Amino acid sequence: MIRLLRKFWRQTDGAVVFEGLFGSLLLLGWYAIAFQFYDVFRMRAQVLRASYTVADLISRERNAIGPTYVTGLKKVFDYISNTSDSDGTWLRLTLISCSAQTSDNCDGVSKAFTLAAPSYTTATSGVSVHTTTSINAEHERIPILAPGDMAVVLESSYPYFPILDIGDMALLLDGETWTQQGLSSKLRFSNFVVTRPRGPQTVWNSTK
């Protein structure tokens, strides 16, 4: 047995057709994986552009906005991001301000941000609207506001599904996950955009 293994190990001849076939399959596999990861970053950038576009539209709006307006913005977001699952995407809009009663700037710690209007989300379930406490918990992501200033906080969420079905592949050992590879089929792109109104302060109207 050992002699046969040594003979096989030292054997150098082979068929070009079979070696070429195996090599082609290996290269094809690497190409597929590379394309999948390229598509992930491409879509991540596309979703980011969609988020900034929607936030910019809000910052330029001079009229009052409301639930109907935000629902329309979600359609814009879905179109730019080219989503195939519009039910899986959502937007959350929060208008914050800094009280002008004192001359201190608002940083979310020494002086809290206040809600200029009730927070609103297009998500049907699982996503709650912001409260004063929850929005101030995000103070590290919000720039300092001057007294009397306000800002628009737009959050977006986009579910990504691997196009080559290489996600959530796991090897089980004794009923437990031993190793996992590929991209998670539950991968979600989330963005947190803060912008100031380009003109007058943004006004919320629940009937709009």
mmCIF file of C-alpha atoms in Angstrom:
data_model
loop_
_atom_site.group_PDB
_atom_site.id
_atom_site.type_symbol
_atom_site.label_atom_id
_atom_site.label_comp_id
_atom_site.label_asym_id
_atom_site.label_seq_id
_atom_site.Cartn_x
_atom_site.Cartn_y
_atom_site.Cartn_z
ATOM 1 C CA MET A 1 0.000 0.000 0.000
ATOM 2 C CA ILE A 2 2.787 2.394 0.918
ATOM 3 C CA ARG A 3 4.584 1.485 -2.286
ATOM 4 C CA LEU A 4 1.509 2.334 -4.361
ATOM 5 C CA LEU A 5 1.127 5.692 -2.639
ATOM 6 C CA ARG A 6 4.768 6.543 -3.296
ATOM 7 C CA LYS A 7 4.366 5.588 -6.937
ATOM 8 C CA PHE A 8 1.279 7.791 -7.236
ATOM 9 C CA TRP A 9 3.077 10.682 -5.538
ATOM 10 C CA ARG A 10 6.010 10.519 -7.952
ATOM 11 C CA GLN A 11 3.836 10.183 -11.021
ATOM 12 C CA THR A 12 4.072 13.319 -13.182
ATOM 13 C CA ASP A 13 2.209 12.376 -16.336
ATOM 14 C CA GLY A 14 -1.392 13.372 -16.906
ATOM 15 C CA ALA A 15 -3.994 14.398 -19.465
ATOM 16 C CA VAL A 16 -4.051 18.025 -20.549
ATOM 17 C CA VAL A 17 -7.802 17.866 -21.118
ATOM 18 C CA PHE A 18 -8.609 16.819 -17.569
ATOM 19 C CA GLU A 19 -6.096 19.191 -15.976
ATOM 20 C CA GLY A 20 -7.442 22.017 -18.101
ATOM 21 C CA LEU A 21 -10.973 21.140 -17.056
ATOM 22 C CA PHE A 22 -10.091 21.151 -13.364
ATOM 23 C CA GLY A 23 -8.169 24.405 -13.752
ATOM 24 C CA SER A 24 -11.056 26.032 -15.601
ATOM 25 C CA LEU A 25 -13.507 25.045 -12.889
ATOM 26 C CA LEU A 26 -11.205 26.501 -10.246
ATOM 27 C CA LEU A 27 -10.817 29.774 -12.148
ATOM 28 C CA LEU A 28 -14.552 29.932 -12.785
ATOM 29 C CA GLY A 29 -15.242 29.487 -9.080
ATOM 30 C CA TRP A 30 -12.836 32.263 -8.115
ATOM 31 C CA TYR A 31 -14.366 34.520 -10.776
ATOM 32 C CA ALA A 32 -17.872 33.892 -9.446
ATOM 33 C CA ILE A 33 -16.813 34.685 -5.875
ATOM 34 C CA ALA A 34 -14.951 37.828 -6.973
ATOM 35 C CA PHE A 35 -17.972 39.014 -8.957
ATOM 36 C CA GLN A 36 -20.249 38.402 -5.976
ATOM 37 C CA PHE A 37 -18.130 40.541 -3.656
ATOM 38 C CA TYR A 38 -17.804 43.204 -6.350
ATOM 39 C CA ASP A 39 -21.596 43.320 -6.599
ATOM 40 C CA VAL A 40 -21.889 43.685 -2.820
ATOM 41 C CA PHE A 41 -19.736 46.820 -2.759
ATOM 42 C CA ARG A 42 -21.397 48.146 -5.928
ATOM 43 C CA MET A 43 -24.837 47.875 -4.356
ATOM 44 C CA ARG A 44 -23.546 49.308 -1.078
ATOM 45 C CA ALA A 45 -22.398 52.429 -2.931
ATOM 46 C CA GLN A 46 -25.664 52.620 -4.892
ATOM 47 C CA VAL A 47 -27.754 52.463 -1.717
ATOM 48 C CA LEU A 48 -25.561 55.151 -0.149
ATOM 49 C CA ARG A 49 -26.133 57.429 -3.157
ATOM 50 C CA ALA A 50 -29.868 56.808 -2.933
ATOM 51 C CA SER A 51 -29.849 57.753 0.755
ATOM 52 C CA TYR A 52 -27.966 60.999 0.171
ATOM 53 C CA THR A 53 -30.233 61.873 -2.762
ATOM 54 C CA VAL A 54 -33.371 61.482 -0.640
ATOM 55 C CA ALA A 55 -31.826 63.458 2.227
ATOM 56 C CA ASP A 56 -30.876 66.231 -0.204
ATOM 57 C CA LEU A 57 -34.441 66.373 -1.550
ATOM 58 C CA ILE A 58 -35.738 66.870 1.987
ATOM 59 C CA SER A 59 -33.186 69.586 2.751
ATOM 60 C CA ARG A 60 -34.279 71.552 -0.345
ATOM 61 C CA GLU A 61 -38.021 71.262 0.336
ATOM 62 C CA ARG A 62 -39.554 74.634 1.217
ATOM 63 C CA ASN A 63 -43.086 73.390 1.833
ATOM 64 C CA ALA A 64 -44.285 71.307 4.750
ATOM 65 C CA ILE A 65 -43.695 67.560 4.506
ATOM 66 C CA GLY A 66 -45.629 64.640 5.957
ATOM 67 C CA PRO A 67 -46.286 60.888 5.709
ATOM 68 C CA THR A 68 -47.431 61.052 2.073
ATOM 69 C CA TYR A 69 -44.296 62.969 1.132
ATOM 70 C CA VAL A 70 -42.031 60.457 2.877
ATOM 71 C CA THR A 71 -43.855 57.557 1.196
ATOM 72 C CA GLY A 72 -43.112 59.207 -2.130
ATOM 73 C CA LEU A 73 -39.462 59.564 -1.144
ATOM 74 C CA LYS A 74 -39.326 55.855 -0.442
ATOM 75 C CA LYS A 75 -40.398 55.216 -4.034
ATOM 76 C CA VAL A 76 -37.519 57.430 -5.149
ATOM 77 C CA PHE A 77 -35.152 55.500 -2.870
ATOM 78 C CA ASP A 78 -36.376 52.153 -4.224
ATOM 79 C CA TYR A 79 -35.966 53.367 -7.805
ATOM 80 C CA ILE A 80 -32.418 54.659 -7.363
ATOM 81 C CA SER A 81 -31.302 51.616 -5.385
ATOM 82 C CA ASN A 82 -33.024 49.351 -7.947
ATOM 83 C CA THR A 83 -34.418 47.123 -5.239
ATOM 84 C CA SER A 84 -36.248 43.909 -6.050
ATOM 85 C CA ASP A 85 -37.855 43.830 -2.592
ATOM 86 C CA SER A 86 -39.631 47.124 -1.936
ATOM 87 C CA ASP A 87 -41.295 45.629 1.136
ATOM 88 C CA GLY A 88 -37.875 45.000 2.681
ATOM 89 C CA THR A 89 -36.614 48.589 2.402
ATOM 90 C CA TRP A 90 -37.612 51.363 4.766
ATOM 91 C CA LEU A 91 -36.892 54.983 5.644
ATOM 92 C CA ARG A 92 -37.034 56.679 9.026
ATOM 93 C CA LEU A 93 -37.176 60.459 9.174
ATOM 94 C CA THR A 94 -36.506 62.487 12.305
ATOM 95 C CA LEU A 95 -36.422 66.285 12.567
ATOM 96 C CA ILE A 96 -34.274 67.509 15.448
ATOM 97 C CA SER A 97 -33.545 70.977 16.778
ATOM 98 C CA CYS A 98 -31.450 72.763 19.364
ATOM 99 C CA SER A 99 -33.280 74.893 21.888
ATOM 100 C CA ALA A 100 -32.485 78.597 21.711
ATOM 101 C CA GLN A 101 -33.271 79.187 25.386
ATOM 102 C CA THR A 102 -29.579 79.045 26.278
ATOM 103 C CA SER A 103 -26.488 79.930 24.287
ATOM 104 C CA ASP A 104 -24.980 76.460 24.612
ATOM 105 C CA ASN A 105 -24.592 74.265 21.551
ATOM 106 C CA CYS A 106 -26.388 70.921 21.430
ATOM 107 C CA ASP A 107 -24.156 67.875 21.400
ATOM 108 C CA GLY A 108 -26.605 65.305 22.721
ATOM 109 C CA VAL A 109 -24.758 65.031 26.044
ATOM 110 C CA SER A 110 -24.332 68.329 27.893
ATOM 111 C CA LYS A 111 -27.317 69.764 26.038
ATOM 112 C CA ALA A 112 -29.782 67.360 24.447
ATOM 113 C CA PHE A 113 -31.288 67.493 20.987
ATOM 114 C CA THR A 114 -35.057 67.888 20.910
ATOM 115 C CA LEU A 115 -37.560 66.501 18.436
ATOM 116 C CA ALA A 116 -38.850 69.266 16.184
ATOM 117 C CA ALA A 117 -41.661 66.928 15.104
ATOM 118 C CA PRO A 118 -42.707 63.331 15.748
ATOM 119 C CA SER A 119 -40.365 60.826 14.117
ATOM 120 C CA TYR A 120 -41.805 58.863 11.190
ATOM 121 C CA THR A 121 -40.903 55.561 9.527
ATOM 122 C CA THR A 122 -42.177 53.762 6.447
ATOM 123 C CA ALA A 123 -41.437 50.369 8.020
ATOM 124 C CA THR A 124 -44.566 48.337 8.687
ATOM 125 C CA SER A 125 -43.129 46.336 11.591
ATOM 126 C CA GLY A 126 -40.008 45.860 13.666
ATOM 127 C CA VAL A 127 -38.766 49.456 13.406
ATOM 128 C CA SER A 128 -39.843 51.948 16.045
ATOM 129 C CA VAL A 129 -39.814 55.711 15.663
ATOM 130 C CA HIS A 130 -37.231 57.755 17.511
ATOM 131 C CA THR A 131 -37.844 59.331 20.883
ATOM 132 C CA THR A 132 -35.830 62.119 22.494
ATOM 133 C CA THR A 133 -33.879 59.508 24.436
ATOM 134 C CA SER A 134 -33.114 57.273 21.452
ATOM 135 C CA ILE A 135 -32.062 60.109 19.137
ATOM 136 C CA ASN A 136 -29.713 61.544 21.767
ATOM 137 C CA ALA A 137 -28.200 58.077 22.127
ATOM 138 C CA GLU A 138 -26.958 58.612 18.549
ATOM 139 C CA HIS A 139 -25.133 61.832 19.495
ATOM 140 C CA GLU A 140 -21.791 60.542 18.193
ATOM 141 C CA ARG A 141 -23.284 60.387 14.694
ATOM 142 C CA ILE A 142 -24.920 63.819 14.790
ATOM 143 C CA PRO A 143 -22.911 67.042 14.359
ATOM 144 C CA ILE A 144 -23.127 69.761 17.006
ATOM 145 C CA LEU A 145 -26.046 72.130 16.454
ATOM 146 C CA ALA A 146 -26.034 75.812 17.297
ATOM 147 C CA PRO A 147 -28.866 77.281 19.420
ATOM 148 C CA GLY A 148 -31.995 77.617 17.302
ATOM 149 C CA ASP A 149 -30.593 75.365 14.570
ATOM 150 C CA MET A 150 -32.256 72.213 13.257
ATOM 151 C CA ALA A 151 -31.281 69.164 11.223
ATOM 152 C CA VAL A 152 -32.894 66.340 9.293
ATOM 153 C CA VAL A 153 -31.887 62.799 10.214
ATOM 154 C CA LEU A 154 -32.656 60.252 7.511
ATOM 155 C CA GLU A 155 -32.079 56.549 8.075
ATOM 156 C CA SER A 156 -32.409 53.988 5.318
ATOM 157 C CA SER A 157 -32.304 50.210 5.254
ATOM 158 C CA TYR A 158 -31.857 47.915 2.253
ATOM 159 C CA PRO A 159 -31.794 44.082 2.240
ATOM 160 C CA TYR A 160 -29.181 42.482 0.007
ATOM 161 C CA PHE A 161 -29.532 38.976 -1.392
ATOM 162 C CA PRO A 162 -26.458 37.201 -2.859
ATOM 163 C CA ILE A 163 -27.019 36.741 -6.594
ATOM 164 C CA LEU A 164 -24.988 33.536 -6.893
ATOM 165 C CA ASP A 165 -26.480 31.711 -3.920
ATOM 166 C CA ILE A 166 -23.208 31.497 -1.988
ATOM 167 C CA GLY A 167 -24.584 32.781 1.281
ATOM 168 C CA ASP A 168 -25.265 31.049 4.576
ATOM 169 C CA MET A 169 -23.254 27.931 3.714
ATOM 170 C CA ALA A 170 -22.313 26.148 6.920
ATOM 171 C CA LEU A 171 -20.640 22.876 7.867
ATOM 172 C CA LEU A 172 -22.312 21.101 10.762
ATOM 173 C CA LEU A 173 -20.424 18.858 13.168
ATOM 174 C CA ASP A 174 -22.268 16.944 15.908
ATOM 175 C CA GLY A 175 -25.328 19.108 15.325
ATOM 176 C CA GLU A 176 -23.438 22.383 15.837
ATOM 177 C CA THR A 177 -22.179 24.901 13.314
ATOM 178 C CA TRP A 178 -18.479 24.215 12.856
ATOM 179 C CA THR A 179 -17.679 26.739 10.156
ATOM 180 C CA GLN A 180 -19.623 29.192 8.018
ATOM 181 C CA GLN A 181 -18.699 30.789 4.734
ATOM 182 C CA GLY A 182 -20.134 32.986 2.029
ATOM 183 C CA LEU A 183 -22.318 36.070 2.387
ATOM 184 C CA SER A 184 -25.253 36.093 4.724
ATOM 185 C CA SER A 185 -28.566 36.099 2.883
ATOM 186 C CA LYS A 186 -29.753 38.509 5.583
ATOM 187 C CA LEU A 187 -27.133 41.146 4.770
ATOM 188 C CA ARG A 188 -28.631 44.614 5.252
ATOM 189 C CA PHE A 189 -27.230 47.989 4.215
ATOM 190 C CA SER A 190 -28.102 50.778 6.651
ATOM 191 C CA ASN A 191 -27.297 54.477 6.354
ATOM 192 C CA PHE A 192 -27.567 57.364 8.800
ATOM 193 C CA VAL A 193 -27.570 60.742 7.035
ATOM 194 C CA VAL A 194 -27.752 64.130 8.767
ATOM 195 C CA THR A 195 -28.363 67.281 6.737
ATOM 196 C CA ARG A 196 -29.452 70.844 7.430
ATOM 197 C CA PRO A 197 -32.260 72.606 5.516
ATOM 198 C CA ARG A 198 -30.941 74.561 2.526
ATOM 199 C CA GLY A 199 -33.641 77.198 2.943
ATOM 200 C CA PRO A 200 -36.210 77.740 5.691
ATOM 201 C CA GLN A 201 -36.482 75.176 8.456
ATOM 202 C CA THR A 202 -38.213 71.954 7.495
ATOM 203 C CA VAL A 203 -41.793 71.804 8.792
ATOM 204 C CA TRP A 204 -43.701 68.593 9.508
ATOM 205 C CA ASN A 205 -47.415 68.370 8.732
ATOM 206 C CA SER A 206 -49.110 65.032 9.393
ATOM 207 C CA THR A 207 -51.688 65.737 6.667
ATOM 208 C CA LYS A 208 -49.128 66.179 3.894
#
